[in-house]
Every structure is written in structure tokens, then in C-alpha cells.
Amino acid sequence: MSRNTFRFLLSLLLIGALFLSACAPPAPQPVAAPTTPPPAAAKKLEIFSWWTTGGEAAGLLKLFDMYKQKFPDVEIINATVAGGAGFEAKPALKARMLGGDPPDSFQVHMGRELIDTWVVTGYMEPLDDLFKEEGWEKVFPPGVLEIISYNGSYWSVPVNIHRANVLWYNKKVFEANGWKPPATFDEFFTLAEDMKAKGITPLALGDVGIWASTHLFEVILAGTLGAEKYNGLWTGQTDWNGPEVKQALETMAKMLEYANPDHSALSWDQANDLVIQGKAGMTIMGDWVDADNLAKKFADSGWAAPPGTQGIFVALSDTFGLPKNAPHPEQVREWLRLVGSKAGQEAFNPVKGSICARNDCDPKLFGPYLQSAMQDWAKDAIVPSLAHGAAASESWVTLINDVMTVFVTDRDVAKAQAGLAQACKDAGVCK
Ligand code: GAL
């Protein structure tokens, strides 16, 4: 081998070695001992609700902002399922709870929905220590404390009080036509005729979720039966086969004649849009409409108690609790402290269209409608809402919703009344 050939082969070998070393994994380097501890496991808080419309989401974000300010290291997961009154969220929640995958905390109505669906069945943790530490027994009204209790314990923290029986109207349209909100059903129908003659849909309804018709029906029931007999419906004292229930169904059938024909395609907030646009005269819906108006910057909203319900406050409340096996119980407890606090409720409720469940909030922070609701809450006869979980168990509400689904189409009063009477039996309340 000549010297030149040797050099040539040697340089080939060197190039090859260089190439191989470039492809090879780097040699391990000595690692310096860590001077700071590794980051703690991520802290999270998953809150499940159906608050997705403008006003609803705005309220929820206020609470999230306050939580983040206090606990910046906690990641909040906003688990929402759209659909008024939770008609889509509740089945989704059930699937998760029964499948052993609870969210950290979830929106649930005070009353039968909380107690029958989740507490009696053993899915929730009691919250007595929290109520004691936060002094909540002194600031929540006794009636509210009672309705979130079972077996001597508290099971959820109410963030608000909503009113179901409100008739909303467009003040400008009413003023332009010299109209007044109707105080009786007769006045309602006289006004409805006038509206119809002027090309305005008298009643805006959005029952894409049938709950909105059940909601309308509960308001008509309260306006027809009065507080005491209405209450008797949920205890078996008032006869579902009686003349007043029949009358309420007849009134409802007549009201439906004045509703927008596309009601089964609209949501409650789309129905409210018809009032805002002056296309419809009135809508009967809970006071989350106040939040919707605020979010849509609609300042000409008028309100009144729907026919026959003056002096009656059909109430419901959104609450949050601690499910058993919630992934982040410590973070939930802090969430619940916030939800029940004066500052939390004063931030949430003015934009959510509800009043505080606590009795020490400052009325000056609230708009004119909510101030009027606060006064009524203090003096009216309080009765529980059917469509929003306070009055009846979820299974009973479902049976009534099924009756309503058929009734809004066939308007067969006798059939509906028989169905309602049977529902009360099936619920185990009527004999
Ligand atoms: C109710 C709930 C309110 C509001 C409304 C419309 O059931 O309590 O907070 O969200 O549904 O979605």
C-alpha cells in the first residue's frame, strides 16, 4: 500500500467516524443536583353547569375571576352543557356521576332535585363543617336552610334566589300602544287580542326544551290556585283532578293560541329576543331574563307579576355541592366558600339576574328589577318552582314534562289532567 493510498483510507475512516459520532446519541452528561423542588401536581377545579347564555356566563365568570385571584395556581375547567334549565346538562351529569366520573362541583337546584336525585342516593358529602366555619346559619334564611337539608345535615351551598313568575314586556312598545301589563287572565286575553290585531305576537315562548312550557304552566297554576293550593299540589293535599287544575289547563291552552308558532324551535333567550325586537308583546319566564337583557344591553324592559300571582314569589335556587370522590375536594371547598360568601354573591347575582341567597347583600349593587325582587322576596308568599327542581322530584318533573310535550300540540285538557293526576300517583305522592 502506497503512502498516498494509506492517507486516503485513513481520511475515509476519519470522515466515517465523524459522521457516525454526529448520528450517535450524545454521551450522558453529569447532572447537577436539583436546587428547587419539582413543581407540585397541577391543581384543578372543574365546575359543571348549563350557564352558557350571555348573562349566565357573565355571572359564572365573575366567580371564576374571584377564585383565580385568590388561587392563581388552580386551573379552572369550565364544564358547561348548553340548554336552558339544564335540560341537556342534567342527563350529561347523570351519565358522569353514575359512571364514577364526577365533576368537582356542579350546579343543582335546591329542593327535591338536590335531595332526591343526589343526597338520598348517597352521591354527596355533607357540608356541616363549612356551614359552621362560615357562619352561614346566620345569613341564609331558615326556609333556604331547610330546603338544602336532609337527615340533619346541609348538602349544598345556594348562590342565589331566582323568581320564576315574571311577565316581561317591552316598555316602548307598551307605551306606544297605551298598554298596561295584565293583572288578571281576562286582562291578558283582552290585551292579547289587541296585540294580535296590531300584528304583534302576544306571547313569546321558546320551548325547544319542554321545561319552558312546564314553567309557563307552573306560573298559570300559581295564578289560578293561589299559594296555598299550589303548595298542596306537591304534598297531595290539592286534587290534581279538581276544577282549578282543569281551569289552569284551559287557560294554558288558550294562551298557546297567542304564542309564536315556531315556539318549539326556540330557546327561552331567543323568545326574549322577540320581545326585545318588538315582534312579541310579552314573555313569561324566570328572572334570568333580566341578565339576558343586561347582556344584550336592552334597557327598555318592563316587568310585572303574571296574572293572579301578585304577592306570590315562585322561587328556585342554584346551588353547588361536593360530590363524593370529587377529584379535587380541597379546591371545591374553597369554591363553596366563595359561592356562599357575601362578596361572591354580590359579584355574581347583579349580572346573573338573581338576588342573593344570603340576607346581607347591599341592594344598591343591584339594578331596579332585582331591587324589586328583593323587596318581594321579603314580603311575598314563597312557593317552590316545579320546572326548576324545588317542588317535585326529577322523576315527577319528567312525567309532567311528558304530559306537557303532548299538551302543547293537542291541547286536550281532559287527557292532560288525567296524565297529571296519574303522574302524582306514579311519584308516590297521591293515592
Ligand atoms: C334555571 C337556572 C337558572 C337559569 C335558567 C335558564 O333552571 O336555575 O340559573 O340558568 O335555568 O337556563
Coordinates of N, CA and C in Angstrom, one line a residue, residues 250-365:
E250 N -107.0 24.9 30.8 CA -107.8 25.6 29.8 C -107.2 27.0 29.5
T251 N -106.7 27.6 30.5 CA -106.0 28.9 30.4 C -104.8 28.8 29.5
M252 N -104.0 27.7 29.9 CA -102.8 27.4 29.2 C -103.1 27.2 27.7
A253 N -104.1 26.4 27.4 CA -104.4 26.0 26.0 C -104.8 27.3 25.3
K254 N -105.5 28.2 25.9 CA -105.9 29.5 25.3 C -104.6 30.3 25.0
M255 N -103.7 30.4 26.0 CA -102.5 31.2 25.9 C -101.7 30.7 24.7
L256 N -101.6 29.4 24.6 CA -100.8 28.9 23.5 C -101.3 29.3 22.1
E257 N -102.6 29.7 22.0 CA -103.1 30.2 20.7 C -102.4 31.5 20.4
Y258 N -101.9 32.2 21.4 CA -101.4 33.5 21.2 C -99.8 33.5 21.1
A259 N -99.3 32.3 21.1 CA -97.8 32.2 21.2 C -97.2 32.1 19.7
N260 N -96.0 32.4 19.6 CA -95.3 32.3 18.3 C -95.4 30.9 17.8
P261 N -95.8 30.7 16.5 CA -96.0 29.3 16.0 C -94.7 28.5 16.0
D262 N -93.5 29.1 16.0 CA -92.3 28.4 16.0 C -91.7 28.1 17.4
H263 N -92.6 28.2 18.4 CA -92.0 28.1 19.8 C -91.2 26.9 20.1
S264 N -91.6 25.7 19.4 CA -90.8 24.5 19.8 C -89.4 24.5 19.1
A265 N -89.1 25.5 18.3 CA -87.8 25.6 17.7 C -86.9 26.6 18.4
L266 N -87.4 27.4 19.4 CA -86.7 28.4 20.0 C -86.3 28.1 21.5
S267 N -85.2 28.8 21.9 CA -84.8 28.7 23.3 C -85.5 29.9 24.1
W268 N -85.4 29.8 25.4 CA -86.0 30.9 26.2 C -85.4 32.3 25.8
D269 N -84.1 32.3 25.5 CA -83.5 33.6 25.2 C -83.8 34.1 23.8
Q270 N -84.0 33.1 22.9 CA -84.5 33.5 21.6 C -85.9 34.1 21.6
A271 N -86.7 33.5 22.5 CA -88.1 34.0 22.7 C -88.0 35.5 23.3
N272 N -87.0 35.7 24.2 CA -86.9 37.0 24.7 C -86.4 38.0 23.6
D273 N -85.7 37.5 22.7 CA -85.3 38.4 21.5 C -86.5 39.0 20.8
L274 N -87.5 38.1 20.7 CA -88.8 38.6 20.0 C -89.4 39.8 20.8
V275 N -89.3 39.8 22.1 CA -89.8 40.9 22.9 C -88.9 42.1 22.7
I276 N -87.6 41.9 22.8 CA -86.6 42.9 22.6 C -86.8 43.6 21.3
Q277 N -87.0 42.8 20.2 CA -87.2 43.4 18.9 C -88.6 44.0 18.6
G278 N -89.5 43.9 19.6 CA -90.8 44.4 19.5 C -91.7 43.5 18.6
K279 N -91.2 42.3 18.3 CA -92.1 41.4 17.5 C -93.1 40.7 18.3
A280 N -92.8 40.5 19.6 CA -93.7 39.9 20.5 C -94.0 40.9 21.7
G281 N -95.2 40.7 22.3 CA -95.6 41.7 23.3 C -95.0 41.3 24.7
M282 N -95.1 40.0 25.0 CA -94.7 39.6 26.4 C -94.0 38.2 26.4
T283 N -93.3 37.9 27.4 CA -92.9 36.6 27.7 C -93.0 36.3 29.1
I284 N -93.4 35.1 29.5 CA -93.4 34.7 30.9 C -92.3 33.8 31.2
M285 N -91.3 34.2 31.9 CA -90.1 33.5 32.1 C -89.4 33.9 33.4
G286 N -88.5 33.1 33.9 CA -87.8 33.5 35.2 C -86.9 34.7 35.0
D287 N -86.3 35.2 36.1 CA -85.7 36.5 36.1 C -84.2 36.4 35.6
W288 N -83.8 35.2 35.0 CA -82.6 35.2 34.2 C -82.8 36.0 33.0
V289 N -84.0 36.4 32.6 CA -84.3 37.3 31.5 C -83.6 38.7 31.8
D290 N -83.7 39.1 33.1 CA -83.0 40.3 33.5 C -81.6 40.3 33.1
A291 N -80.9 39.2 33.3 CA -79.5 39.1 33.0 C -79.3 39.1 31.4
D292 N -80.2 38.4 30.7 CA -80.2 38.4 29.3 C -80.3 39.8 28.7
N293 N -81.2 40.6 29.3 CA -81.4 42.0 28.8 C -80.2 42.8 29.1
L294 N -79.6 42.6 30.3 CA -78.4 43.3 30.6 C -77.2 43.0 29.6
A295 N -77.1 41.7 29.4 CA -76.0 41.2 28.4 C -76.3 41.8 27.0
K296 N -77.6 41.9 26.7 CA -77.9 42.4 25.3 C -78.1 43.9 25.3
K297 N -77.8 44.5 26.4 CA -77.9 46.0 26.5 C -79.3 46.5 26.2
F298 N -80.3 45.8 26.6 CA -81.7 46.2 26.3 C -82.2 46.8 27.6
A299 N -82.4 48.1 27.5 CA -82.8 48.9 28.7 C -84.2 49.2 28.8
D300 N -85.1 48.8 27.8 CA -86.5 49.2 27.9 C -87.4 48.0 28.4
S301 N -86.8 47.2 29.2 CA -87.6 46.0 29.7 C -88.5 46.5 30.8
G302 N -89.8 46.0 30.7 CA -90.7 46.2 31.8 C -91.0 44.8 32.4
W303 N -91.5 44.8 33.6 CA -91.8 43.5 34.3 C -93.0 43.7 35.2
A304 N -93.7 42.6 35.4 CA -94.8 42.6 36.3 C -95.0 41.1 36.8
A305 N -95.8 41.0 37.8 CA -96.2 39.6 38.2 C -97.2 39.1 37.2
P306 N -97.1 37.9 36.7 CA -98.0 37.4 35.7 C -99.4 37.3 36.4
P307 N -100.5 37.2 35.6 CA -101.8 37.2 36.1 C -102.0 36.3 37.3
G308 N -102.7 36.9 38.3 CA -103.0 36.1 39.5 C -101.9 35.9 40.5
T309 N -100.6 36.2 40.1 CA -99.5 35.9 41.0 C -99.0 37.1 41.8
Q310 N -99.7 38.2 41.9 CA -99.3 39.3 42.7 C -99.2 38.8 44.2
G311 N -98.1 39.1 44.8 CA -97.9 38.6 46.2 C -97.4 37.2 46.3
I312 N -97.2 36.5 45.2 CA -96.6 35.2 45.2 C -95.2 35.2 44.6
F313 N -94.3 34.6 45.2 CA -92.9 34.5 44.6 C -92.6 33.0 44.4
V314 N -92.7 32.6 43.1 CA -92.3 31.2 42.8 C -90.8 31.1 42.7
A315 N -90.2 30.4 43.7 CA -88.8 30.5 43.9 C -88.0 29.3 43.5
L316 N -86.8 29.5 43.1 CA -85.8 28.4 42.9 C -84.4 28.9 43.2
S317 N -83.5 28.0 43.4 CA -82.1 28.5 43.7 C -81.1 27.6 43.1
D318 N -80.1 28.2 42.6 CA -78.9 27.4 42.1 C -77.9 27.2 43.2
T319 N -77.5 26.0 43.4 CA -76.6 25.7 44.5 C -75.4 24.8 43.9
F320 N -74.4 24.7 44.7 CA -73.2 23.9 44.4 C -72.9 23.0 45.6
G321 N -72.5 21.8 45.4 CA -72.1 20.9 46.5 C -70.8 20.2 46.2
L322 N -70.5 19.2 47.1 CA -69.3 18.4 46.9 C -69.6 17.0 46.7
P323 N -69.5 16.5 45.4 CA -69.8 15.1 45.2 C -68.8 14.2 45.9
K324 N -69.2 13.0 46.3 CA -68.3 12.0 46.8 C -67.3 11.7 45.7
N325 N -66.0 11.5 46.1 CA -65.0 11.2 45.1 C -64.7 12.3 44.1
A326 N -65.0 13.5 44.5 CA -64.6 14.6 43.6 C -63.1 14.6 43.5
P327 N -62.5 14.8 42.3 CA -61.1 14.7 42.2 C -60.3 15.7 43.0
H328 N -60.9 16.9 43.2 CA -60.1 18.0 43.9 C -60.9 18.6 45.1
P329 N -61.2 17.8 46.1 CA -62.1 18.3 47.2 C -61.6 19.5 47.9
E330 N -60.3 19.7 48.0 CA -59.8 20.9 48.7 C -60.1 22.2 47.9
Q331 N -60.0 22.1 46.6 CA -60.3 23.2 45.8 C -61.8 23.5 45.8
V332 N -62.6 22.4 45.8 CA -64.0 22.5 45.9 C -64.5 23.3 47.1
R333 N -63.9 23.0 48.2 CA -64.3 23.6 49.5 C -64.0 25.1 49.4
E334 N -62.9 25.5 48.8 CA -62.7 26.9 48.6 C -63.7 27.6 47.7
W335 N -64.0 26.8 46.6 CA -65.1 27.2 45.7 C -66.4 27.5 46.4
L336 N -66.8 26.5 47.3 CA -68.0 26.7 48.0 C -68.0 27.8 49.0
R337 N -66.8 28.1 49.6 CA -66.7 29.2 50.5 C -67.0 30.5 49.7
L338 N -66.5 30.6 48.5 CA -66.7 31.8 47.6 C -68.2 31.9 47.2
V339 N -68.7 30.8 46.8 CA -70.1 30.8 46.3 C -71.1 31.2 47.5
G340 N -70.7 30.9 48.7 CA -71.6 31.3 49.8 C -71.3 32.6 50.4
S341 N -70.2 33.2 50.0 CA -69.7 34.5 50.6 C -70.5 35.7 50.2
K342 N -70.5 36.7 51.0 CA -71.1 38.0 50.6 C -70.5 38.6 49.4
A343 N -69.2 38.6 49.3 CA -68.5 39.2 48.2 C -68.9 38.4 46.9
G344 N -68.8 37.1 47.0 CA -69.1 36.2 45.8 C -70.6 36.5 45.3
Q345 N -71.5 36.5 46.3 CA -72.9 36.7 45.9 C -73.2 38.1 45.4
E346 N -72.5 39.0 45.9 CA -72.7 40.4 45.4 C -72.1 40.6 44.1
A347 N -71.1 39.9 43.7 CA -70.5 40.0 42.4 C -71.3 39.2 41.3
F348 N -71.7 38.0 41.7 CA -72.4 37.1 40.8 C -73.8 37.6 40.5
N349 N -74.6 37.8 41.5 CA -76.1 38.0 41.3 C -76.5 39.2 40.5
P350 N -75.9 40.4 40.6 CA -76.4 41.5 39.8 C -76.3 41.3 38.3
V351 N -75.3 40.4 37.9 CA -75.2 40.2 36.4 C -75.9 38.9 36.0
K352 N -76.3 38.0 37.0 CA -77.0 36.8 36.7 C -78.5 36.9 36.8
G353 N -79.0 38.1 37.2 CA -80.5 38.3 37.2 C -81.1 37.6 38.4
S354 N -80.4 37.4 39.4 CA -80.9 36.8 40.6 C -80.6 37.6 41.9
I355 N -81.2 37.3 43.0 CA -80.9 38.0 44.2 C -80.0 37.1 45.1
C356 N -79.4 37.6 46.1 CA -78.6 36.8 46.9 C -79.4 35.8 47.7
A357 N -78.8 34.6 48.0 CA -79.5 33.7 48.9 C -79.2 34.2 50.3
R358 N -78.1 34.9 50.5 CA -77.8 35.5 51.8 C -78.7 36.7 52.0
N359 N -78.9 37.0 53.3 CA -79.8 38.2 53.5 C -79.1 39.5 53.8
D360 N -77.7 39.5 53.6 CA -77.0 40.7 54.0 C -76.3 41.4 52.8
C361 N -76.8 41.1 51.5 CA -76.2 41.8 50.4 C -76.7 43.2 50.3
D362 N -75.9 44.1 49.6 CA -76.2 45.5 49.5 C -77.1 45.7 48.3
P363 N -78.4 46.2 48.5 CA -79.3 46.3 47.4 C -78.8 47.4 46.4
K364 N -78.0 48.3 46.8 CA -77.5 49.3 45.9 C -76.7 48.8 44.7
L365 N -76.2 47.6 44.9 CA -75.3 46.9 43.8 C -76.2 46.4 42.7

